[in-house]
PDB file of C-alpha atoms in Angstrom:
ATOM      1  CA  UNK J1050     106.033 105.692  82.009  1.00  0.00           C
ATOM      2  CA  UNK J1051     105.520 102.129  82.156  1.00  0.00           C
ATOM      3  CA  UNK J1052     101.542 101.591  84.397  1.00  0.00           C
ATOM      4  CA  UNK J1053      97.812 101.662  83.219  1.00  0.00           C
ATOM      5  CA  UNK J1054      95.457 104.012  82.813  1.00  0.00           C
ATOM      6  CA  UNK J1055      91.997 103.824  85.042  1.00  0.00           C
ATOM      7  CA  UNK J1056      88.819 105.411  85.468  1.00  0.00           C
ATOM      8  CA  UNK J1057      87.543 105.059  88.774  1.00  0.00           C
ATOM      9  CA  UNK J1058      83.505 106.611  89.550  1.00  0.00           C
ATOM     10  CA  UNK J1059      82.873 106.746  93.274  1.00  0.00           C
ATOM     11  CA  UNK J1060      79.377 107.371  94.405  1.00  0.00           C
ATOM     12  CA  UNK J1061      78.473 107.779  97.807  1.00  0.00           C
ATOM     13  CA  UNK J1062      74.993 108.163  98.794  1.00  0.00           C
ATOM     14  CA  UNK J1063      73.437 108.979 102.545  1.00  0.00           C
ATOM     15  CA  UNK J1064      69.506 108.200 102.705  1.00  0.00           C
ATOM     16  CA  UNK J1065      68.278 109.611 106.173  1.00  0.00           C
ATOM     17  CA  UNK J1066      65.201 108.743 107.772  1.00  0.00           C
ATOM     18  CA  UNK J1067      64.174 112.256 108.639  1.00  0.00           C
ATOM     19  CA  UNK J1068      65.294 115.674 107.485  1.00  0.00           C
ATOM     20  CA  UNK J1069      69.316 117.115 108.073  1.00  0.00           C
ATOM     21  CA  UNK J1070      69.156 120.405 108.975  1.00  0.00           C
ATOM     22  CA  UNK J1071      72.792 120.590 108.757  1.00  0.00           C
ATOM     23  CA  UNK J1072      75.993 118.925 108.304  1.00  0.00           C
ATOM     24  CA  UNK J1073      80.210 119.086 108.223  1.00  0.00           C
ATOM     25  CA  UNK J1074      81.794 116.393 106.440  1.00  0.00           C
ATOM     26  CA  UNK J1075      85.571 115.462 105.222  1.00  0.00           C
ATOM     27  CA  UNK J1076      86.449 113.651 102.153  1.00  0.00           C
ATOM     28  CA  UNK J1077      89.101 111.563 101.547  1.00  0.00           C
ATOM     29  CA  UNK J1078      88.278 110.116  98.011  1.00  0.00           C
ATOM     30  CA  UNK J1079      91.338 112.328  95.835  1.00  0.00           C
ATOM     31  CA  UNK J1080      93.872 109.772  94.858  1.00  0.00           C
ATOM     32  CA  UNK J1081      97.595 110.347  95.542  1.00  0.00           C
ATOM     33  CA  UNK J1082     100.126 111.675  92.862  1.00  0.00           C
ATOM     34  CA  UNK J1083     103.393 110.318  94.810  1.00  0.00           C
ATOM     35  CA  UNK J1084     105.510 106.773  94.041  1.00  0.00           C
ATOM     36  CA  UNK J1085     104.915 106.511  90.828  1.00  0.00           C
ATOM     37  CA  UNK J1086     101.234 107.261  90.419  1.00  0.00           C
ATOM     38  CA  UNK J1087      99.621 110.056  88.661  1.00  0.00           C
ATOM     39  CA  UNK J1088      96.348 111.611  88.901  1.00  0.00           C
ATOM     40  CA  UNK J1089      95.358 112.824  84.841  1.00  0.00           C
ATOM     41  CA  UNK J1090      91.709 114.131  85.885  1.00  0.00           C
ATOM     42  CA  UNK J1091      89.579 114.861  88.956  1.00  0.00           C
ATOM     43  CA  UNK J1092      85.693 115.692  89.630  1.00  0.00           C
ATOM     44  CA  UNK J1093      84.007 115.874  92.980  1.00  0.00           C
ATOM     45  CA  UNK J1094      80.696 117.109  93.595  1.00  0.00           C
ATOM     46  CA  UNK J1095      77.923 116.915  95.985  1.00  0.00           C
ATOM     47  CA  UNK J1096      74.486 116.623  95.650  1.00  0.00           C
ATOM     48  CA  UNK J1097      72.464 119.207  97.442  1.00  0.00           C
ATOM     49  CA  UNK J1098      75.639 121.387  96.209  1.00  0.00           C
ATOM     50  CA  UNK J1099      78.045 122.168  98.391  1.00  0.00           C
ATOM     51  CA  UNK J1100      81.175 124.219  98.340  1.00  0.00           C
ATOM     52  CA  UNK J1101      84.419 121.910  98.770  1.00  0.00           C
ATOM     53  CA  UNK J1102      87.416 123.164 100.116  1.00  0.00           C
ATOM     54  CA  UNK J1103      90.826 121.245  99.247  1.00  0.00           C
ATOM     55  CA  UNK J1104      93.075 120.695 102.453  1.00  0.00           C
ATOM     56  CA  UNK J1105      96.428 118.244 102.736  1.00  0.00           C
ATOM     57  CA  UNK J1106      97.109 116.564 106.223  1.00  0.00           C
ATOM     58  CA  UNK J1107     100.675 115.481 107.524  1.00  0.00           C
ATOM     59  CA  UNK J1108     100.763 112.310 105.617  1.00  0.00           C
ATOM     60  CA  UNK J1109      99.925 114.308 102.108  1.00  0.00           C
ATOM     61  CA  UNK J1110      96.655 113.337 101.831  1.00  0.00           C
ATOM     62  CA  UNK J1111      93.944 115.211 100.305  1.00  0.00           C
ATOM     63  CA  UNK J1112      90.854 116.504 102.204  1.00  0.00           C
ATOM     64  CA  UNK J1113      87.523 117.898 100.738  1.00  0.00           C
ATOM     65  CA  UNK J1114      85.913 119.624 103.586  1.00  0.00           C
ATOM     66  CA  UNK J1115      82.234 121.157 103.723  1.00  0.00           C
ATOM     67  CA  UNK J1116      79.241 122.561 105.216  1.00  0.00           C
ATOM     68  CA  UNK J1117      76.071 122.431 104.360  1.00  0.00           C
ATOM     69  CA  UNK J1118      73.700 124.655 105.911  1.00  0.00           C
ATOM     70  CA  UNK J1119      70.415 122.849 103.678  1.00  0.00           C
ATOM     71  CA  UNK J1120      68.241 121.004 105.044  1.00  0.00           C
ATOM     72  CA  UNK J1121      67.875 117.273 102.624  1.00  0.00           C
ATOM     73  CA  UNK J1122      67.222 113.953 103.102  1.00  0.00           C
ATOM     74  CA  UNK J1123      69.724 112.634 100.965  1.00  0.00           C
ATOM     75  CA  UNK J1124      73.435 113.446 100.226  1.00  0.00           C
ATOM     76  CA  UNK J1125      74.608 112.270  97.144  1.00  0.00           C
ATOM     77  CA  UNK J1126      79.031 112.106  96.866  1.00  0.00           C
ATOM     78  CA  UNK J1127      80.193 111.764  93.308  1.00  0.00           C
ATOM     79  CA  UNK J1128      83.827 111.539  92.655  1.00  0.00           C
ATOM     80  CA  UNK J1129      85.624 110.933  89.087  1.00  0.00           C
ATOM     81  CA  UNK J1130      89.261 110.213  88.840  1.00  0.00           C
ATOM     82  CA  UNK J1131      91.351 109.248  85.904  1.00  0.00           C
ATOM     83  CA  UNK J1132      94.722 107.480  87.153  1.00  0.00           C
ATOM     84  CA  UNK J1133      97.390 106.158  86.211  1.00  0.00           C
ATOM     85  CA  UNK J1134      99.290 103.410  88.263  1.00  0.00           C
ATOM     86  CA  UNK J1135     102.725 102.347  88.059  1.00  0.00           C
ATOM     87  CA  UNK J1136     104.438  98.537  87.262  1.00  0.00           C
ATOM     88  CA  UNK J1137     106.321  98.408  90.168  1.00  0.00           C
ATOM     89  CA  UNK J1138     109.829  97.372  90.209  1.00  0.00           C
ATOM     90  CA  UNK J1139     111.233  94.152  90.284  1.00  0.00           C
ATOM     91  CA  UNK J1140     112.159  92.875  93.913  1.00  0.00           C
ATOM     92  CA  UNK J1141     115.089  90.889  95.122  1.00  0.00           C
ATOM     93  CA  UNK J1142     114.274  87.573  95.969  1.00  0.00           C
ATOM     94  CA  UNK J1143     115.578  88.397  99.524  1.00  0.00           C
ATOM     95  CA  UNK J1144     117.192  91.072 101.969  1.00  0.00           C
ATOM     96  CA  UNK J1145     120.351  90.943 103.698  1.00  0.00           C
ATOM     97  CA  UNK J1146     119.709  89.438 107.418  1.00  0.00           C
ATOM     98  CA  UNK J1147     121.674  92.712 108.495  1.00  0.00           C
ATOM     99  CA  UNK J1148     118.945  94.752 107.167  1.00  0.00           C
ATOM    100  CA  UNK J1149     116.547  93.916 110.169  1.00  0.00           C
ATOM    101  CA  UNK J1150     119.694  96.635 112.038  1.00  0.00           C
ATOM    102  CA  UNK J1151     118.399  99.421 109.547  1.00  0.00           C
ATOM    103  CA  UNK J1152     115.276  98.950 109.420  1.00  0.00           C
ATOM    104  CA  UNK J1153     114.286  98.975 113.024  1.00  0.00           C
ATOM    105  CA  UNK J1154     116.768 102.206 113.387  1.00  0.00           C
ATOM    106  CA  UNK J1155     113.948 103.793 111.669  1.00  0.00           C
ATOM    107  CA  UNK J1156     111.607 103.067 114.452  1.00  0.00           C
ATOM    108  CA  UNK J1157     113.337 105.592 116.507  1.00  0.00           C
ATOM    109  CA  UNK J1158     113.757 108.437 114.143  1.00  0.00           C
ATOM    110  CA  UNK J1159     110.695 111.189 113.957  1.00  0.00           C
ATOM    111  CA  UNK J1160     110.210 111.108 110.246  1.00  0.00           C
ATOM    112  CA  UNK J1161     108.929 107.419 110.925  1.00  0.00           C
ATOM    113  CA  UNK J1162     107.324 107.418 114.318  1.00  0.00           C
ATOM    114  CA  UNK J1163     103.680 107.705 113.423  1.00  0.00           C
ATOM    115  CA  UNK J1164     104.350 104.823 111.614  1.00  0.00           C
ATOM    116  CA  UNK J1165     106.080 102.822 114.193  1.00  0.00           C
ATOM    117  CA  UNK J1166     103.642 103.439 116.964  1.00  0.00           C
ATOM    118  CA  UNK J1167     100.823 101.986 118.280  1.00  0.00           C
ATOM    119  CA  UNK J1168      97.335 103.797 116.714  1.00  0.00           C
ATOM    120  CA  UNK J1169      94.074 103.792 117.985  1.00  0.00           C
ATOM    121  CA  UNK J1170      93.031 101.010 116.361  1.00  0.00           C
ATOM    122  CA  UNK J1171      96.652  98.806 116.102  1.00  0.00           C
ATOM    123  CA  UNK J1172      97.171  99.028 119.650  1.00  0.00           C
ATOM    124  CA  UNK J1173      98.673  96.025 121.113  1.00  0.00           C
ATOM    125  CA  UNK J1174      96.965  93.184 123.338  1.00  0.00           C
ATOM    126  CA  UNK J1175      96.912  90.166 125.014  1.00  0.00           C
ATOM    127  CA  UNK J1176      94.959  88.612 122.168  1.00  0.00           C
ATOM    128  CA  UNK J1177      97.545  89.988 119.815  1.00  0.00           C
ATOM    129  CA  UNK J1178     100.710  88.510 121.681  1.00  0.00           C
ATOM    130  CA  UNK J1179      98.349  85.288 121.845  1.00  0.00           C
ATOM    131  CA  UNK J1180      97.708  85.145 118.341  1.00  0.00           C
ATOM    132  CA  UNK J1181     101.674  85.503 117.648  1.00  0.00           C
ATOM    133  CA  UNK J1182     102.518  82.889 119.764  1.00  0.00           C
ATOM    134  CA  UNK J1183      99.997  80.358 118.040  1.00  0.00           C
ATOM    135  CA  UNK J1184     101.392  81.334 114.687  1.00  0.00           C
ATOM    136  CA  UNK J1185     104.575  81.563 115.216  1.00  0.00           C
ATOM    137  CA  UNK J1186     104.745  84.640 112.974  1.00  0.00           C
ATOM    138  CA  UNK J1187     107.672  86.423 114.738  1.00  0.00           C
ATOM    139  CA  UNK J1188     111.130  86.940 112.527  1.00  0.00           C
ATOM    140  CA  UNK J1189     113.337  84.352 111.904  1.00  0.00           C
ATOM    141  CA  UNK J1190     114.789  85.383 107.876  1.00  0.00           C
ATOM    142  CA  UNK J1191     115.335  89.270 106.686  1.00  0.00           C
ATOM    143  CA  UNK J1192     112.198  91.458 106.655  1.00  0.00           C
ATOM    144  CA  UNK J1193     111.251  91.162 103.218  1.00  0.00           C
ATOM    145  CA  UNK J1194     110.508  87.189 104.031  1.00  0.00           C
ATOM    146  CA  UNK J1195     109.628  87.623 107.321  1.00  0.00           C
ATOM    147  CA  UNK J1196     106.863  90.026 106.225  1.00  0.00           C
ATOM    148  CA  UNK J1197     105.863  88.253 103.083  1.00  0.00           C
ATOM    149  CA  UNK J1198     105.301  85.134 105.383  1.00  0.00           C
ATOM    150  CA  UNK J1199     102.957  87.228 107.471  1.00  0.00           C
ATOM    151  CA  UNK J1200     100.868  88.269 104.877  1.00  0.00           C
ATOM    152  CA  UNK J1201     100.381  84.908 103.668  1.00  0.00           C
ATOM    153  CA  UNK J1202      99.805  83.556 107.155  1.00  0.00           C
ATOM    154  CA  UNK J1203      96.917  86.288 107.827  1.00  0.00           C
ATOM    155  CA  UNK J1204      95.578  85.545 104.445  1.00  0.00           C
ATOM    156  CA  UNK J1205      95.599  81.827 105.308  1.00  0.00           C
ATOM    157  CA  UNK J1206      93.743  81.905 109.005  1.00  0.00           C
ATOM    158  CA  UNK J1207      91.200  84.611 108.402  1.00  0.00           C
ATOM    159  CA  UNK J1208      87.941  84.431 106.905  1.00  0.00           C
ATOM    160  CA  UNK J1209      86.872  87.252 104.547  1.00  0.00           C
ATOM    161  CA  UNK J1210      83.450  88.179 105.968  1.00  0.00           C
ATOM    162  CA  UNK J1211      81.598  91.513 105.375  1.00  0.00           C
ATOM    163  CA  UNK J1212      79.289  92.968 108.040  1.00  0.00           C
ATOM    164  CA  UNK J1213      81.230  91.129 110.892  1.00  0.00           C
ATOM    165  CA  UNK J1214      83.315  94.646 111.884  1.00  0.00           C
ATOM    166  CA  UNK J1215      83.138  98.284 111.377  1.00  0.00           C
ATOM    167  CA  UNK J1216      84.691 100.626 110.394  1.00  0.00           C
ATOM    168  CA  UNK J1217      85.523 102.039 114.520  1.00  0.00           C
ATOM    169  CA  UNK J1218      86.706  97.950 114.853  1.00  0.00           C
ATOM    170  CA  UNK J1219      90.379  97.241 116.343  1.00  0.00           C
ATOM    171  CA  UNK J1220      92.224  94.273 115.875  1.00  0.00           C
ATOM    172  CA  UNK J1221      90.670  92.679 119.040  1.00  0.00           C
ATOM    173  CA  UNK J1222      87.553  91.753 116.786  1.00  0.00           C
ATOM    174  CA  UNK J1223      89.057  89.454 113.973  1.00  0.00           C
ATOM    175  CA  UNK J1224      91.909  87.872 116.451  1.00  0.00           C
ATOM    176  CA  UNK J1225      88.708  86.680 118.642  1.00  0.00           C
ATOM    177  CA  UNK J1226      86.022  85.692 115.855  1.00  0.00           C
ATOM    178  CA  UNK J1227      88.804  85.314 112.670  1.00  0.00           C
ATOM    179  CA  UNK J1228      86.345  87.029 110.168  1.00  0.00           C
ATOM    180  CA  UNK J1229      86.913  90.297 109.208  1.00  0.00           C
ATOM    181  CA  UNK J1230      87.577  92.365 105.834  1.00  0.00           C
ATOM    182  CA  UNK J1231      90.158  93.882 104.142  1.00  0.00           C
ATOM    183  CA  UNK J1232      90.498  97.051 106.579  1.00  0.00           C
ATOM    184  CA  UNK J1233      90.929  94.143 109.573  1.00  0.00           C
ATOM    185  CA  UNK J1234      93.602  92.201 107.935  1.00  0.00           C
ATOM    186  CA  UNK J1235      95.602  95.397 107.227  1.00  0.00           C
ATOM    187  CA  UNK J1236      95.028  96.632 111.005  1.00  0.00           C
ATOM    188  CA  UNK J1237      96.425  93.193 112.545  1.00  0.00           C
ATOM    189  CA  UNK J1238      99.584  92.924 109.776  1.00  0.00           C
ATOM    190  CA  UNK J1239     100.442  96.479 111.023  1.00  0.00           C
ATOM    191  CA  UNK J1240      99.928  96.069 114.514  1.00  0.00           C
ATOM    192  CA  UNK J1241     102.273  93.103 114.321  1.00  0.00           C
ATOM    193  CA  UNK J1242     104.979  94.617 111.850  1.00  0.00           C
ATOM    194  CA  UNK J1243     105.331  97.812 113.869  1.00  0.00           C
ATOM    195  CA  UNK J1244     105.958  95.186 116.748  1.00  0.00           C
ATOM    196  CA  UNK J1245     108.497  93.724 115.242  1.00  0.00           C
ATOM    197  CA  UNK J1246     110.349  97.843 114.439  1.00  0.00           C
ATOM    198  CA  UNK J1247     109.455  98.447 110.832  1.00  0.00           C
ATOM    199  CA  UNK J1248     107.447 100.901 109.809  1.00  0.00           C
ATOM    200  CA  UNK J1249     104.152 100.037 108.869  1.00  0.00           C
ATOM    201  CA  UNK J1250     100.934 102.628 107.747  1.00  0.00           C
ATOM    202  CA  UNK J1251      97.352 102.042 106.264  1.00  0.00           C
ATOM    203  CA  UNK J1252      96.900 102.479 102.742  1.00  0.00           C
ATOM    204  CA  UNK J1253      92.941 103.124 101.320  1.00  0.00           C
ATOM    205  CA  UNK J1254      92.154 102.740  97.671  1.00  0.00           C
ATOM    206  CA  UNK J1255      90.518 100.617  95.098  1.00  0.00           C
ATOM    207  CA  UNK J1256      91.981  97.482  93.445  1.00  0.00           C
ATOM    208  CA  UNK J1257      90.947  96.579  89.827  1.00  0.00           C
ATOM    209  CA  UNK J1258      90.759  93.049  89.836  1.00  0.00           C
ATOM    210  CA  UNK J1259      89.945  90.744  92.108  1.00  0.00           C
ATOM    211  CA  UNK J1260      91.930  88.184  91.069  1.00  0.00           C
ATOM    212  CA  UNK J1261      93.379  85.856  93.782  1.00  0.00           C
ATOM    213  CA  UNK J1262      90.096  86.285  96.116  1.00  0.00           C
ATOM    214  CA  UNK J1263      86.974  85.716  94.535  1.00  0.00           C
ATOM    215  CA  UNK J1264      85.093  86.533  97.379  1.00  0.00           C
ATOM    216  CA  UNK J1265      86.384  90.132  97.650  1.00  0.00           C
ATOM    217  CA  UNK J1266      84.888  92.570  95.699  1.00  0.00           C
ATOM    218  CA  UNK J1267      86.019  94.627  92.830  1.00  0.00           C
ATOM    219  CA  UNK J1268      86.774  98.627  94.050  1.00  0.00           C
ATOM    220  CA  UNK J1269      87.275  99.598  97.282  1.00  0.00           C
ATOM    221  CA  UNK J1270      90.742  98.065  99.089  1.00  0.00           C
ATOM    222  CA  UNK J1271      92.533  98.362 102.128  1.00  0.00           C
ATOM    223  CA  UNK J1272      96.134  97.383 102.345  1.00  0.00           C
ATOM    224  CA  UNK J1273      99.962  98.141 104.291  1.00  0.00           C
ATOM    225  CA  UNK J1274     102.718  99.356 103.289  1.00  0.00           C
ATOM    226  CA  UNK J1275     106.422  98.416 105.105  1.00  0.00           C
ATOM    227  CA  UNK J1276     109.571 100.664 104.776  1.00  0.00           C
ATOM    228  CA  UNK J1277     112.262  98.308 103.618  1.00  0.00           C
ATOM    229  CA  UNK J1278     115.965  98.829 103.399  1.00  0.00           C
ATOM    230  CA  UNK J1279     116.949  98.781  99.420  1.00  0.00           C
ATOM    231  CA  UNK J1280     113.207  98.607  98.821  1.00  0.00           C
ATOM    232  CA  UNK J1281     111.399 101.824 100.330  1.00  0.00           C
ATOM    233  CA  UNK J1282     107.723 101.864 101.271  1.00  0.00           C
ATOM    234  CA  UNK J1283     106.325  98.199  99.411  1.00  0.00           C
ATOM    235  CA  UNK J1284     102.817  97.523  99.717  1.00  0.00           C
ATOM    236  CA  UNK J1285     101.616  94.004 101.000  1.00  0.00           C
ATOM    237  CA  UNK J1286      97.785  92.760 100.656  1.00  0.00           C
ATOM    238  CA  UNK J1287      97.160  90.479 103.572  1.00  0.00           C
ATOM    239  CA  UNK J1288      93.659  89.793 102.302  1.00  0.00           C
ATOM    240  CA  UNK J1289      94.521  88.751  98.945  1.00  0.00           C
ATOM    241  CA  UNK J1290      98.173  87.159 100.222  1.00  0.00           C
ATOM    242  CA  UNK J1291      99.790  89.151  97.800  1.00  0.00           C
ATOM    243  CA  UNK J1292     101.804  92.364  97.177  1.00  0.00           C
ATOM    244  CA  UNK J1293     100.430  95.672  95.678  1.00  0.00           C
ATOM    245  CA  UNK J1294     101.245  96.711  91.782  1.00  0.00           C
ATOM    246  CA  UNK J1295      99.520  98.188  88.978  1.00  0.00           C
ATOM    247  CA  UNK J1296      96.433  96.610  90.019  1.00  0.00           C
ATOM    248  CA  UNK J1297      96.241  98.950  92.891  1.00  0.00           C
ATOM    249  CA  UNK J1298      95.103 102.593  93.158  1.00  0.00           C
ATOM    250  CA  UNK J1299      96.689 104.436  96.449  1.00  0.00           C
ATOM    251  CA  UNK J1300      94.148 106.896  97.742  1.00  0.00           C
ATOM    252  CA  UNK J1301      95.282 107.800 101.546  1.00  0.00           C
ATOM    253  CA  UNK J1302      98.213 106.693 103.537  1.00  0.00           C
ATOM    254  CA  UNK J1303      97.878 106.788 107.667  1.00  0.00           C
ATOM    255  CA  UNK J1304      98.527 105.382 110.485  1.00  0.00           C
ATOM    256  CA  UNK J1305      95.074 103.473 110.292  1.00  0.00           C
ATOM    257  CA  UNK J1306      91.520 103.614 108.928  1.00  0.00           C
ATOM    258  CA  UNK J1307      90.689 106.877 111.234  1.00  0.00           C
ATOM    259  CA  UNK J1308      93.362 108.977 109.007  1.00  0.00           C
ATOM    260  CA  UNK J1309      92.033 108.099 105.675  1.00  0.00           C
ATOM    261  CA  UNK J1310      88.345 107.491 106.257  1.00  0.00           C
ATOM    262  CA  UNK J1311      86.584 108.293 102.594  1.00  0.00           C
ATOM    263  CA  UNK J1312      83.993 109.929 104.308  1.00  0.00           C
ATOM    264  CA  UNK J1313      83.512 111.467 108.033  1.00  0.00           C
ATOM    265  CA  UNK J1314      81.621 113.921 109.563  1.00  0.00           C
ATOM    266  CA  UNK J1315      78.565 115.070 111.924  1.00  0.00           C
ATOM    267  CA  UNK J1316      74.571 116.083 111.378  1.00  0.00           C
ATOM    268  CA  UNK J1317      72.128 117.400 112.940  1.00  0.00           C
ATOM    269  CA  UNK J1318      68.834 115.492 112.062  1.00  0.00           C
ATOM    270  CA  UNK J1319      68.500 113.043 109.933  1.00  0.00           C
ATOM    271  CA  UNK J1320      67.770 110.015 112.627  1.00  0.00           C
ATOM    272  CA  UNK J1321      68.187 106.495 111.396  1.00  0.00           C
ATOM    273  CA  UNK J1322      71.017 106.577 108.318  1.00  0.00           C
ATOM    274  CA  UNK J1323      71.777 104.381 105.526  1.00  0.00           C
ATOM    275  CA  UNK J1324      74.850 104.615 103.500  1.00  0.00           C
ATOM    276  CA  UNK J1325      75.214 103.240  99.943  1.00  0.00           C
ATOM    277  CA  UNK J1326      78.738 102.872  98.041  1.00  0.00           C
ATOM    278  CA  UNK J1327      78.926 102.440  94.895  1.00  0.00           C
ATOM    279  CA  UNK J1328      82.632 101.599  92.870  1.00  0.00           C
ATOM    280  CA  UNK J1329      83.532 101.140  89.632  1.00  0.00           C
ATOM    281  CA  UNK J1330      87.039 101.037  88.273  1.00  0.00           C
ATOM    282  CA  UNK J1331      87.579 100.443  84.152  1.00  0.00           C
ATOM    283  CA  UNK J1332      90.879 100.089  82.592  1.00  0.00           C
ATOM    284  CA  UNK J1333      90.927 103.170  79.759  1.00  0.00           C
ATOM    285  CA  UNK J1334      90.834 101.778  76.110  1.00  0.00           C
ATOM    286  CA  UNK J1335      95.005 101.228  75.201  1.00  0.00           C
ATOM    287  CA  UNK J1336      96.555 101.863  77.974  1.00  0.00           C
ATOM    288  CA  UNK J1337      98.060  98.341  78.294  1.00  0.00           C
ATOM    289  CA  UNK J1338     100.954  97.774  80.774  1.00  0.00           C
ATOM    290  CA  UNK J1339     103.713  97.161  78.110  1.00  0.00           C
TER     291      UNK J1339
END
């Protein structure tokens, strides 16, 4: 199969201010094995030791989930994944202006309606409708252009700005200020796609490069995907205006950043919390995309 090899090392360590007596968490750090990609090698382990158990949501995704009945001051989350990610296809240069009728059928139908509906953070507002009026991103081609016009236009009025949301942030945030991060972008493309009937869900992973925004860092990525007549699920990257391929690494798929956070959970103890992340995602010697 045609797609390069990567090993991605997550590390996630939690430095707490006083002593955890105890604490749940769920991971979301396993990467898919679906449209293409495969997964050649896992590791995850925690540091006070824990005992993971392996659970898969609605949407396929993998959970870790585990207690830890110790008391610590630090929890240490190492993950290592060998991958391998698909070319993707070529794409037409267009879509029949009929296929708008097909692909907002699927808006109605209950394989696709998580996707299709407003989430907790995609909900739709006044700032939203403003925003698409002063834009003028509403369909006027097929949905392939349509779509690939409102990726660009996102990527084109937004300013890429870490620490300016968080990870609870809606779209309300970067419509008002117009700095966000990669999470942000993806929230307001869906919120407006699944306005306009196609279905639209939140894809976390890691990209390898980055190599059309220089001020977006290598490893952890947050994208969309769209279901597309003749196409299927495609994934667009509002942040870096362009569209996902082998350079991508598809971890979770949801309906938005709550579904597929890496890491979640609740303490007792601990006080005051800081939260180090640490990516790194190398190519594996000859495995060249042919």
């Amino acid at each position: 199969m045609n797609g390069v090899r990567y090993h991605v090392e997550h590390v996630s360590c939690y430095r707490y201010e006083a002593p955890v007596q105890s604490c749940v968490m769920t991971l979301c750090l396993r990467p898919r094995e679906d449209a293409g990609q495969s997964l050649q090698g896992f590791e995850i382990a925690t540091e006070p030791t824990a005992l993971l158990n392996a659970q898969t949501d609605c949407y396929g995704n993998t959970h870790h989930v585990f207690n830890l009945h110790q008391q610590h001051d630090e929890l240490r989350i190492e993950v290592h994944s060998d991958v391998r990610s698909p070319v993707p296809d070529p794409l037409p240069l267009a879509l029949p202006r009929d296929a708008w009728r097909e692909a907002r059928s699927w808006a109605n139908s209950f394989d696709h309606w998580d996707f299709a509906s407003p989430s907790a953070l995609t909900r739709p507002t006044p700032t939203l409708d403003a925003f698409i009026d002063h834009h003028q991103v509403v369909p006027v081609a097929d949905p392939l252009t349509d779509l690939l016009r409102l990726s660009s236009t996102l990527n084109r009025v937004f300013r890429y700005e870490p620490g300016t949301t968080t990870t609870e942030s809606t779209t309300q945030h970067i419509l008002e200020t117009g700095g966000g991060v990669c999470q942000d972008y993806a929230h307001v493309m869906i919120a407006i796609a699944r306005s306009w009937g196609i279905p639209s869900r939140y894809v976390s992973g890691y990209l390898a490069e980055a190599t059309l925004n220089p001020e977006t860092s290598v490893g952890t990525h947050a994208w969309v995907e769209c279901l597309l007549p003749e196409i299927g699920w495609l994934g667009f990257d509002p942040t870096n205006n362009a569209l996902a391929d082998e350079l991508y690494i598809r971890v979770g798929i949801g309906r938005d950043f709550r579904d597929v956070s890496p890491t979640r959970g609740v303490r007792h103890g601990g006080g005051e919390t800081e939260l180090e992340v640490e990516v790194r995602v190398q190519p594996l010697e000859g495995d060249c995309v042919p």
